[in-house]
Amino acid sequence: MKSPRKVLMVAPLFFLLTLHTSASLAYDDQSSSRPSNGHVCIGCVLVVSVIEQLAQVHNTTVQTSMERLCSYLPEKLFLKTTCYVVVRMFGPDIIKLLEADMNADVVCHTLEFCKQDPGQPLCHLYPLPKDTWKFTLKKARQIVKKSPTLTYSRSDSDICSLPFLAKICQKIKLAIENSVPFKDTDSDKYSVFPTLRGYHWRGRDCNDDDKTVYPGRRPDNWDARQDSNCNGIWGVDPKDGIPYEKKFCEGSQPRGIILLGDSAGAHFHIPPEWITASQMSLKSFFNLPAALTDELNWPQLSGATGFLNSTSGLKEKSIYLRLRKRNRCNHRDYQNISRNGASSQNLKNFIESLSRNQLLDHPAIVIYAMIGNDVCNGKINPVPEMTTPEKLFSKVMQTLRYLDSHLPNGSHVILYSLPDGTFLWDNLHNRYHPLGQLNKDVTYEHFYSFLNCLQVSPCHGWMSSNQTLRTLTSERAEQLSNTLKRIAASQKFANFNLLYMDFDFQEITEEWRKTGGQPWQLIEPVDGFHPNEVALQLLADSFWKKVQLQWPQVLGKENPFNPQIEQVFGDQGGH
Ligand SMILES: *[C@@H]1O[C@H](CO)[C@@H](O)[C@H](O)[C@H]1NC(C)=O
Ligand SMILES: *[C@@H]1O[C@H](CO)[C@@H](O)[C@H](O)[C@H]1NC(C)=O
Ligand SMILES: *[C@@H]1O[C@H](CO)[C@@H](O)[C@H](O)[C@H]1NC(C)=O
Ligand SMILES: *[C@@H]1O[C@H](CO)[C@@H](O)[C@H](O)[C@H]1NC(C)=O
Ligand SMILES: CC(=O)N[C@H]1CO[C@H](CO)[C@@H](O)[C@@H]1O
């Protein structure tokens, strides 16, 4: 529960935070050695770019464009208020600078949100100004010289420590803490709230007051009196006095799905409408507050545990929805134990949030999908920071032993390999980033090198113009995948069957091409890194087909009573 609160602390400056979270993929123990102001710099460049482009799109003054942006933001989480506060603080300078034709890079360096450390390269997103950088910056500094806003040190990465924001941060923190009961005890992991790791992440609790009631448990006394496992099937058939759960679910081999994943598993996503001036409207930000409280993840739409209909229009469904369709007794039995920045090495920090009682609960299908962060980091020289096969082996074995002591007998664990991320560069580098589409001035190559320069890239190894580095990264990923494969082939556990599956992005791309799609359409446009919703659905589809073909026992039987369950219980209480 700690990380969402940390993120929420900085929620008011969504702008400054947008990329903060994406780049915090390496949230664990790397923050200390990272230059502190990288995220603040990106946030500033992002906001100033949007302000500049809004003015351009609507042919208005910078002042009007700033007000327009604030007016689009929702009131929730003090987003609108904060926007106006920020405008009051920095607006006058931003106006002067933009009206003097300075670009976002220059504005943010002048306002000291971006800094060039001595001996370090100059980090910029847009093409350099025509005059020399030094000269331009000097000119810009003169323009804002007498400004009162330059009295704070902006190098601090915690923007809540800025005096004028501290109060708002405090208010937001209180508002959130008072409105949502944080639950830390084991039996209380299920929730009736959607975000803050509530039912967007794992099955909705159907009786929050009773600790013995939760999704995934074997029914208590066939649920004659209450729905102890929240699958929406309970009570007694008045015709014959037999409990429905016994009638419809006995012997149907119910099972849940649990994802141990990273930001891709949780479906990290920043909607491009949030930063694309030409598409921005009052509707653009309605989902921002909820997204912030889910750490910018959208697990409810993810490939493994999503339960909402896809927004992409694809008909492919998540693995959870397929399991539910196969056996309606599995309703609500899903858990997304995923975290931004998760890797084999830090999974131990949060695996205990997995909830499964070995004696009381149904078996589970556990997908281990740490698909990037073992080779991805933002360091200037990323290779030495990558997980070695030896380190991977030892941590994965630890994880598997943990699972063996927590999963009910008859469970399955599937180790998912790392993809070859070279498709990122290959498909994106010469395309325009959403910030560069209006003026055709920022490609992903520029965007990647900006992130690398600031040392906040979610994956310097693959998001780099250095081909040697990309190849090295892929080689390491392959070694790690082979290690996982070897583990699956050689290790046996008492309570689950261990399997291995290749993450074959090539295959997904081919499927997508067949429908007339282009590979770049499978990548999150704003971060240029994560698989997007379509990719996740296609992956889920490929996963399902492979399992069905090779190991049908993993999925359990098709329940012949599905139509009756639907007839008696309708949507079973929904999600
Ligand atoms: C933008 O606005 C200015 C002043 O209001 C006007 O002179 C100019 O023609 C407008 N440009 C476009 C492209 O509409
Ligand atoms: C999902 O789509 C199906 C039909 O395509 C519809 O019946 C169902 O109500 C939708 N579910 C949600 C949660 O919107
Ligand atoms: C798990 O179940 C299998 C059969 O389903 C059985 O052979 C095995 O002994 C059980 N293991 C444990 C640890 O109970
Ligand atoms: C490319 O990456 C490799 C491996 O990290 C490194 O040794 C080399 O110096 C890099 N080349 C350039 C031009 O930065
Ligand atoms: C609802 C829920 O329990 N979500 C979990 C998802 O995974 C993270 C681990 O990263 C847990 O902290 C959450 O509790």
XYZ file of C-alpha atoms and ligand atoms in Angstrom:
645
model
C 0.000 0.000 0.000
C 2.915 2.330 0.233
C 3.609 2.992 -3.357
C 0.200 4.344 -4.406
C 0.320 6.822 -1.592
C 3.712 7.987 -2.658
C 2.466 8.485 -6.169
C -0.639 10.249 -4.976
C 1.409 12.687 -3.011
C 2.517 14.164 -6.248
C -0.784 13.693 -8.032
C -1.617 17.395 -8.120
C 1.038 18.034 -10.648
C -0.193 15.347 -12.914
C 1.939 16.837 -15.577
C 5.100 16.460 -13.677
C 3.997 13.050 -12.716
C 2.870 11.654 -16.005
C 6.216 10.426 -17.019
C 7.355 10.134 -13.474
C 5.483 6.912 -13.055
C 6.378 5.538 -16.423
C 9.972 6.143 -15.829
C 9.699 4.843 -12.307
C 9.573 1.412 -13.797
C 12.794 1.054 -11.956
C 11.213 2.268 -8.758
C 12.982 -0.173 -6.471
C 16.475 0.495 -5.325
C 17.765 2.621 -8.131
C 16.260 5.934 -7.227
C 19.087 6.992 -4.984
C 21.719 7.121 -7.675
C 19.483 8.679 -10.327
C 19.777 12.393 -11.029
C 16.925 13.737 -8.980
C 15.366 16.151 -11.398
C 14.915 14.028 -14.517
C 11.208 13.455 -14.025
C 10.556 17.038 -13.077
C 12.326 18.115 -16.248
C 10.268 15.786 -18.437
C 7.093 16.899 -16.705
C 7.925 20.531 -17.355
C 8.780 19.981 -21.008
C 5.566 18.036 -21.410
C 3.339 20.699 -19.871
C 5.000 23.609 -21.606
C 4.769 21.730 -24.923
C 1.069 21.152 -24.415
C 0.498 24.816 -23.531
C 2.461 25.940 -26.568
C 0.672 23.543 -28.891
C -2.773 24.386 -27.517
C -2.067 28.013 -28.315
C -0.981 27.016 -31.798
C -3.950 24.723 -32.468
C -6.532 27.268 -31.314
C -4.605 30.330 -32.421
C -4.816 31.932 -28.988
C -2.450 33.624 -26.590
C -0.384 31.557 -24.194
C -2.448 32.928 -21.323
C -5.667 31.660 -22.868
C -4.105 28.336 -23.667
C -3.024 27.818 -20.061
C -6.512 28.615 -18.865
C -7.916 26.246 -21.442
C -5.723 23.422 -20.177
C -6.781 24.019 -16.558
C -10.421 24.159 -17.585
C -10.130 20.691 -19.128
C -8.937 19.142 -15.882
C -11.395 17.528 -13.457
C -11.979 18.974 -9.994
C -11.229 15.635 -8.360
C -7.958 15.249 -6.480
C -7.630 19.040 -6.668
C -6.372 18.714 -10.219
C -8.036 21.864 -11.492
C -7.142 23.900 -8.422
C -3.549 22.857 -8.623
C -3.423 23.713 -12.272
C -4.547 27.260 -11.509
C -2.035 27.534 -8.684
C 0.740 26.436 -10.990
C -0.384 28.877 -13.633
C -0.346 31.676 -11.125
C 3.172 30.770 -10.044
C 4.819 30.140 -13.364
C 2.375 31.515 -15.900
C 3.882 35.000 -16.246
C 7.334 33.590 -17.012
C 6.046 30.923 -19.352
C 4.066 33.550 -21.255
C 7.056 35.846 -21.632
C 9.303 33.053 -22.801
C 6.929 31.381 -25.216
C 5.965 34.729 -26.703
C 9.651 35.382 -27.287
C 9.680 32.197 -29.360
C 11.599 30.096 -26.882
C 10.739 26.398 -27.046
C 9.821 24.099 -24.176
C 13.418 22.970 -23.603
C 14.591 26.545 -23.185
C 11.625 27.467 -20.987
C 12.255 24.545 -18.636
C 15.973 25.193 -18.387
C 15.341 28.865 -17.743
C 12.851 28.063 -15.002
C 15.372 25.541 -13.668
C 13.074 22.548 -13.864
C 15.725 21.127 -16.169
C 19.377 21.421 -15.306
C 22.548 20.620 -17.106
C 24.877 19.181 -14.496
C 28.566 20.078 -14.905
C 30.290 17.666 -17.252
C 26.965 16.162 -18.338
C 25.405 16.445 -21.784
C 22.604 18.911 -22.448
C 19.274 17.082 -22.446
C 16.712 18.400 -24.904
C 13.630 17.030 -26.629
C 13.228 19.490 -29.501
C 15.843 20.463 -32.081
C 18.352 22.928 -30.636
C 17.676 26.643 -31.197
C 19.300 28.306 -34.184
C 21.528 30.502 -32.040
C 23.897 28.692 -29.719
C 22.325 27.163 -26.632
C 24.371 29.327 -24.293
C 23.315 32.490 -26.034
C 19.643 31.523 -26.150
C 19.584 30.608 -22.498
C 21.223 33.880 -21.573
C 18.638 35.780 -23.557
C 15.830 33.786 -21.936
C 17.188 34.413 -18.464
C 17.192 38.114 -19.120
C 13.567 37.953 -20.153
C 12.510 36.518 -16.773
C 15.190 38.273 -14.752
C 13.065 40.209 -12.358
C 10.641 37.418 -11.871
C 9.736 36.559 -8.291
C 9.081 32.916 -9.109
C 12.692 31.936 -9.295
C 13.229 31.879 -5.570
C 12.781 28.153 -5.004
C 15.250 25.448 -5.671
C 13.612 23.263 -8.265
C 16.173 20.525 -8.146
C 14.198 18.682 -5.505
C 12.371 15.798 -7.102
C 9.573 15.886 -4.542
C 7.448 18.705 -5.810
C 5.320 18.532 -2.692
C 8.203 20.140 -0.880
C 7.728 23.356 -2.836
C 6.207 25.738 -0.293
C 3.176 26.676 -2.344
C 2.312 23.058 -3.054
C 2.894 21.564 0.370
C -0.570 22.550 1.579
C -2.356 21.086 -1.400
C -0.354 17.881 -1.182
C -1.320 17.581 2.445
C -4.996 18.090 1.657
C -4.992 15.487 -1.061
C -3.230 12.998 1.105
C -5.792 13.470 3.856
C -8.717 13.294 1.465
C -7.518 9.998 0.107
C -6.629 8.461 3.404
C -9.967 9.351 4.910
C -12.099 8.202 2.043
C -10.621 4.777 1.489
C -10.014 2.246 4.191
C -6.537 0.909 3.602
C -6.341 -2.742 4.340
C -3.180 -4.426 5.232
C -4.149 -7.674 6.877
C -4.057 -10.846 4.871
C -7.711 -11.834 4.910
C -8.678 -8.307 3.977
C -6.962 -8.132 0.628
C -10.202 -8.086 -1.320
C -12.124 -4.892 -1.584
C -15.365 -3.292 -2.686
C -13.456 -0.275 -3.992
C -12.222 -0.238 -7.578
C -8.934 1.652 -7.464
C -6.102 1.863 -4.939
C -5.606 -1.805 -5.685
C -9.236 -2.679 -5.110
C -11.391 -4.749 -7.458
C -9.713 -3.415 -10.555
C -6.903 -5.632 -9.373
C -8.577 -8.669 -7.889
C -12.077 -10.076 -7.593
C -14.584 -7.894 -5.833
C -15.337 -8.848 -2.276
C -18.997 -9.707 -1.834
C -19.102 -9.281 1.926
C -16.480 -6.884 3.153
C -17.429 -7.422 6.793
C -16.834 -11.159 6.832
C -13.232 -12.275 6.581
C -14.178 -15.830 5.653
C -15.888 -14.620 2.494
C -13.685 -13.939 -0.557
C -13.280 -15.001 -4.197
C -11.446 -18.249 -4.826
C -12.298 -20.193 -1.697
C -13.918 -23.590 -1.711
C -17.556 -23.009 -0.835
C -18.490 -23.281 2.790
C -21.243 -25.865 3.183
C -21.960 -25.545 -0.586
C -22.909 -21.920 -0.078
C -26.403 -22.927 0.914
C -26.802 -19.843 3.082
C -24.400 -17.276 1.699
C -22.010 -16.805 -1.202
C -18.752 -17.569 0.615
C -16.634 -17.458 -2.552
C -18.292 -14.476 -4.225
C -18.854 -16.314 -7.505
C -22.493 -15.291 -7.433
C -23.757 -18.883 -7.024
C -25.468 -19.655 -3.728
C -28.701 -20.702 -2.057
C -30.760 -23.825 -2.438
C -32.825 -24.903 -5.409
C -36.394 -24.868 -4.022
C -37.371 -27.650 -6.410
C -35.145 -30.325 -4.916
C -33.461 -28.757 -1.876
C -29.964 -29.147 -3.363
C -27.617 -26.163 -2.999
C -26.949 -24.538 -6.374
C -23.195 -24.445 -5.809
C -23.210 -28.235 -5.362
C -25.417 -28.774 -8.342
C -23.545 -26.512 -10.738
C -19.949 -26.483 -9.472
C -19.197 -29.805 -7.801
C -16.513 -31.612 -9.780
C -16.220 -28.740 -12.248
C -12.646 -28.097 -11.097
C -12.925 -24.366 -10.434
C -9.699 -22.385 -10.472
C -8.497 -18.816 -10.308
C -5.999 -16.832 -12.292
C -3.150 -14.967 -10.641
C -0.714 -12.784 -12.498
C 2.694 -12.030 -11.025
C 3.643 -9.222 -13.313
C 5.170 -5.851 -13.990
C 3.790 -2.676 -15.505
C 2.959 -4.513 -18.724
C 0.912 -7.090 -16.809
C -0.907 -4.342 -14.973
C -1.421 -2.533 -18.287
C 0.458 0.707 -17.815
C -1.110 3.273 -20.086
C -1.059 7.023 -20.551
C -3.837 8.004 -22.949
C -2.380 10.054 -25.815
C -5.330 12.475 -25.493
C -3.712 13.748 -22.303
C -0.773 15.206 -24.179
C -2.016 15.743 -27.720
C -3.123 19.349 -28.078
C -5.024 18.802 -31.312
C -7.278 16.157 -29.706
C -7.650 17.708 -26.296
C -11.108 18.536 -24.988
C -13.222 18.573 -21.850
C -13.603 14.825 -22.253
C -9.902 14.058 -22.384
C -9.197 13.950 -18.682
C -12.328 12.408 -17.171
C -10.412 9.202 -16.454
C -7.370 10.894 -14.998
C -8.277 10.737 -11.290
C -9.053 7.025 -11.414
C -5.928 6.324 -13.429
C -3.808 8.160 -10.898
C -5.219 6.107 -8.064
C -4.349 2.964 -10.028
C -0.765 4.136 -10.487
C -1.522 4.806 -14.155
C -2.327 1.137 -14.641
C -5.518 -0.253 -16.116
C -5.622 -3.863 -14.838
C -9.365 -3.980 -15.457
C -8.484 -3.940 -19.157
C -5.349 -6.088 -19.015
C -4.771 -9.255 -20.978
C -4.513 -11.574 -18.012
C -7.065 -10.330 -15.503
C -9.108 -7.685 -17.330
C -12.848 -7.976 -16.848
C -14.161 -4.997 -18.775
C -14.871 -5.168 -22.480
C -11.881 -3.995 -24.413
C -11.940 -0.358 -25.476
C -10.036 -1.258 -28.617
C -12.963 -2.969 -30.273
C -11.115 -6.286 -30.438
C -13.292 -9.204 -29.516
C -10.452 -11.157 -27.885
C -10.969 -11.484 -24.178
C -8.653 -11.605 -21.190
C -7.514 -14.937 -19.828
C -9.710 -14.386 -16.790
C -12.817 -13.788 -18.895
C -12.108 -16.941 -20.900
C -11.697 -18.999 -17.742
C -14.956 -17.577 -16.481
C -16.688 -18.381 -19.742
C -15.355 -21.942 -19.578
C -16.626 -22.391 -16.065
C -18.942 -19.777 -14.581
C -17.996 -21.084 -11.119
C -14.698 -19.171 -11.623
C -16.505 -15.823 -11.514
C -14.371 -13.138 -9.786
C -11.447 -15.447 -9.104
C -8.622 -13.248 -10.406
C -5.675 -11.450 -8.828
C -3.330 -9.037 -10.483
C -0.230 -9.019 -8.348
C 1.646 -6.670 -10.629
C 3.683 -3.624 -10.024
C 5.421 -0.991 -12.072
C 9.109 -1.792 -12.015
C 8.680 -5.392 -10.902
C 11.415 -7.878 -11.773
C 12.621 -11.291 -10.660
C 14.812 -9.476 -8.168
C 12.179 -7.427 -6.334
C 9.119 -9.665 -6.602
C 9.825 -10.829 -3.057
C 8.907 -7.331 -1.841
C 5.289 -7.763 -2.798
C 4.578 -11.430 -3.452
C 3.017 -11.625 -0.020
C 0.070 -9.679 -1.334
C -0.884 -12.832 -3.202
C -3.850 -14.319 -1.441
C -4.409 -18.075 -1.550
C -5.153 -20.405 1.297
C -3.655 -23.827 0.700
C -6.351 -25.647 2.605
C -9.443 -23.569 1.981
C -9.098 -22.331 -1.582
C -9.358 -23.671 -5.101
C -6.159 -24.273 -7.110
C -4.860 -21.417 -9.235
C -3.146 -20.799 -12.521
C -0.231 -18.496 -11.784
C 1.412 -16.652 -14.628
C 4.880 -15.392 -13.845
C 5.441 -12.580 -16.342
C 8.384 -10.367 -15.480
C 8.909 -9.446 -19.052
C 11.318 -6.545 -19.045
C 12.767 -5.047 -15.931
C 15.468 -7.680 -15.525
C 17.183 -6.212 -18.571
C 15.578 -2.768 -18.593
C 16.899 0.152 -16.574
C 17.662 3.795 -17.155
C 21.357 3.837 -16.369
C 23.852 5.519 -18.685
C 25.544 2.153 -18.961
C 22.676 -0.288 -18.536
C 24.483 -3.584 -19.076
C 26.127 -4.010 -15.653
C 22.730 -3.392 -13.998
C 20.991 -6.214 -15.816
C 20.054 -9.367 -13.941
C 22.453 -12.224 -14.614
C 21.188 -15.743 -15.346
C 22.597 -16.886 -11.978
C 20.770 -14.174 -10.055
C 17.596 -14.892 -11.986
C 17.834 -18.587 -11.204
C 18.199 -18.050 -7.508
C 15.334 -15.531 -7.202
C 12.951 -17.493 -9.374
C 13.614 -20.588 -7.305
C 12.827 -18.550 -4.182
C 9.581 -17.398 -5.751
C 8.640 -20.928 -6.736
C 9.324 -22.250 -3.248
C 7.131 -19.483 -1.876
C 4.380 -20.471 -4.284
C 4.754 -24.129 -3.364
C 4.058 -23.270 0.230
C 1.043 -21.072 -0.592
C -0.786 -22.571 -3.570
C -3.404 -25.272 -3.134
C -2.399 -28.651 -4.565
C -3.304 -29.041 -8.219
C -2.248 -25.510 -9.188
C -0.235 -24.611 -12.289
C 2.574 -22.099 -12.654
C 3.565 -20.831 -16.069
C 6.853 -19.003 -16.513
C 6.592 -16.479 -19.293
C 9.762 -15.559 -21.162
C 11.163 -12.118 -21.926
C 10.463 -10.780 -25.401
C 13.090 -9.504 -27.784
C 12.514 -5.766 -27.430
C 14.325 -4.754 -30.599
C 10.921 -4.325 -32.236
C 10.541 -1.087 -30.254
C 13.350 0.718 -32.010
C 12.755 -0.996 -35.328
C 9.123 0.047 -35.513
C 9.152 3.417 -33.799
C 12.427 5.289 -34.126
C 11.521 7.288 -37.214
C 7.877 7.840 -36.338
C 6.610 10.978 -34.606
C 5.967 10.957 -30.885
C 2.547 12.440 -29.922
C 4.356 15.641 -28.843
C 6.024 15.865 -32.241
C 3.062 15.199 -34.487
C 1.799 18.765 -34.740
C 5.053 20.289 -35.952
C 6.792 17.125 -37.142
C 9.741 17.805 -34.886
C 10.011 15.005 -32.316
C 10.492 11.386 -33.340
C 10.786 8.467 -30.950
C 14.514 8.568 -31.588
C 14.559 12.076 -30.088
C 12.216 11.083 -27.307
C 14.293 8.025 -26.372
C 17.519 9.975 -26.365
C 15.944 12.669 -24.162
C 14.938 9.980 -21.633
C 18.360 8.363 -21.814
C 20.110 11.675 -21.345
C 18.057 12.318 -18.198
C 18.667 8.714 -17.104
C 14.977 8.063 -16.631
C 14.325 5.742 -19.542
C 12.246 2.702 -18.637
C 14.571 0.699 -20.872
C 17.737 2.342 -22.078
C 18.936 -0.986 -23.501
C 16.219 -1.302 -26.118
C 15.139 2.332 -26.437
C 18.452 3.444 -27.848
C 20.015 4.348 -31.155
C 23.023 2.220 -30.189
C 22.595 -1.026 -32.074
C 25.345 -2.810 -30.140
C 23.499 -2.027 -26.946
C 20.150 -3.177 -28.297
C 21.722 -6.444 -29.380
C 23.391 -6.949 -26.010
C 20.062 -6.354 -24.301
C 18.334 -8.920 -26.488
C 21.105 -11.421 -25.847
C 20.722 -11.055 -22.115
C 16.951 -11.342 -22.391
C 17.396 -14.555 -24.319
C 19.784 -15.956 -21.731
C 17.268 -15.173 -19.011
C 14.447 -16.781 -20.979
C 16.584 -19.877 -21.428
C 17.170 -19.960 -17.715
C 13.422 -19.891 -17.104
C 12.971 -22.658 -19.639
C 15.624 -24.757 -17.911
C 13.988 -24.242 -14.541
C 10.637 -25.350 -15.927
C 12.184 -28.441 -17.488
C 14.170 -29.531 -14.467
C 12.338 -28.540 -11.285
C 9.425 -30.293 -9.620
C 7.129 -28.972 -6.922
C 4.638 -30.691 -4.683
C 1.626 -28.451 -5.187
C 1.875 -27.248 -8.750
C 2.887 -28.235 -12.181
C 5.560 -25.961 -13.691
C 5.406 -24.907 -17.339
C 7.232 -22.484 -19.622
C 5.920 -20.357 -22.457
C 7.713 -18.197 -25.012
C 6.661 -14.556 -25.249
C 6.704 -14.396 -28.996
C 6.027 -10.818 -30.016
C 6.855 -11.665 -33.608
C 3.912 -14.042 -33.670
C 1.555 -11.394 -32.298
C 2.801 -8.943 -34.896
C 2.087 -11.440 -37.668
C -1.444 -12.017 -36.381
C -1.965 -8.276 -36.294
C -0.605 -7.801 -39.811
C -3.110 -10.360 -41.071
C -5.900 -8.059 -39.948
C -4.270 -5.164 -41.790
C -2.538 -3.662 -38.743
C 0.953 -2.227 -38.436
C 3.387 -3.335 -35.711
C 3.809 0.192 -34.282
C 0.108 0.185 -33.459
C 0.823 -2.407 -30.759
C 2.992 -0.118 -28.628
C 1.854 2.500 -26.128
C 2.264 5.788 -28.021
C 3.139 8.050 -25.105
C 5.852 5.979 -23.443
C 6.979 4.196 -26.595
C 7.650 1.096 -24.551
C 4.726 -0.856 -23.130
C 2.526 -3.232 -25.102
C -0.842 -1.532 -25.509
C -4.301 -2.898 -24.933
C -4.520 -4.484 -28.375
C -1.170 -6.206 -27.906
C -2.223 -7.474 -24.498
C -5.440 -8.916 -25.911
C -3.551 -10.594 -28.743
C -1.056 -11.989 -26.266
C -3.874 -13.329 -24.125
C -5.339 -14.950 -27.205
C -2.063 -16.582 -28.158
C -1.528 -17.705 -24.579
C -4.939 -19.281 -24.414
C -4.587 -21.112 -27.712
C -1.187 -22.518 -26.806
C -2.338 -23.739 -23.421
C -5.462 -25.252 -24.881
C -3.392 -27.135 -27.427
C -0.466 -28.257 -25.281
C -1.792 -28.463 -21.737
C -5.600 -28.454 -21.706
C -5.565 -29.779 -18.136
C -4.375 -26.325 -17.011
C -7.675 -24.735 -17.999
C -9.960 -27.331 -16.457
C -13.123 -28.723 -17.948
C -15.866 -26.845 -19.715
C -18.730 -26.659 -17.237
C -21.916 -28.145 -18.776
C -24.017 -26.149 -16.301
C -22.908 -22.751 -17.588
C -26.253 -22.010 -19.278
C -28.196 -22.939 -16.130
C -25.932 -20.765 -13.984
C -26.582 -17.870 -16.299
C -30.273 -18.577 -16.265
C -30.557 -18.606 -12.477
C -27.921 -16.007 -11.545
C -27.686 -13.680 -14.538
C -24.422 -11.759 -14.471
C -23.608 -13.317 -11.074
C -23.299 -9.913 -9.453
C -20.967 -8.573 -12.120
C -17.498 -7.474 -11.259
C -4.763 34.061 -35.493
O -5.257 35.151 -34.769
C -4.739 36.400 -35.213
C -5.195 37.509 -34.268
O -6.375 37.183 -33.614
C -5.189 36.653 -36.657
O -4.688 37.865 -37.116
C -4.679 35.513 -37.512
O -5.167 35.653 -38.825
C -5.135 34.170 -36.946
N -4.496 33.100 -37.703
C -5.153 32.067 -38.165
C -4.359 31.062 -38.912
O -6.331 31.910 -37.987
C -19.483 -6.488 -23.017
O -20.001 -6.716 -24.287
C -21.081 -7.641 -24.327
C -21.504 -7.861 -25.756
O -20.516 -7.551 -26.639
C -22.234 -7.089 -23.517
O -23.287 -8.018 -23.522
C -21.763 -6.843 -22.107
O -22.778 -6.246 -21.357
C -20.537 -5.938 -22.077
N -20.036 -5.883 -20.734
C -19.704 -4.755 -20.141
C -19.172 -4.859 -18.753
O -19.808 -3.676 -20.682
C -1.412 -33.417 -4.839
O -2.386 -34.082 -5.581
C -1.900 -35.198 -6.284
C -3.017 -35.805 -7.097
O -3.915 -34.903 -7.482
C -1.345 -36.205 -5.326
O -0.799 -37.310 -6.062
C -0.279 -35.584 -4.479
O 0.158 -36.484 -3.509
C -0.790 -34.339 -3.822
N 0.300 -33.658 -3.170
C 0.252 -33.226 -1.940
C 1.458 -32.518 -1.420
O -0.726 -33.394 -1.251
C 27.009 1.359 -27.531
O 26.780 0.472 -26.469
C 27.885 -0.305 -26.097
C 27.439 -1.280 -25.042
O 26.896 -0.617 -23.936
C 29.001 0.598 -25.628
O 30.126 -0.162 -25.283
C 29.351 1.593 -26.722
O 30.294 2.513 -26.237
C 28.099 2.331 -27.172
N 28.418 3.141 -28.344
C 28.176 4.426 -28.377
C 28.497 5.124 -29.631
O 27.710 5.018 -27.407
C -6.103 -5.666 -5.065
C -4.751 -6.113 -4.775
O -4.560 -6.774 -3.828
N -3.803 -5.800 -5.592
C -2.484 -6.216 -5.373
C -1.878 -6.224 -6.727
O -0.533 -6.418 -6.600
C 0.163 -5.581 -5.706
C 1.507 -6.068 -5.700
O 2.179 -5.356 -6.364
C -0.364 -5.611 -4.311
O 0.301 -4.680 -3.499
C -1.798 -5.337 -4.350
O -2.298 -5.518 -3.071
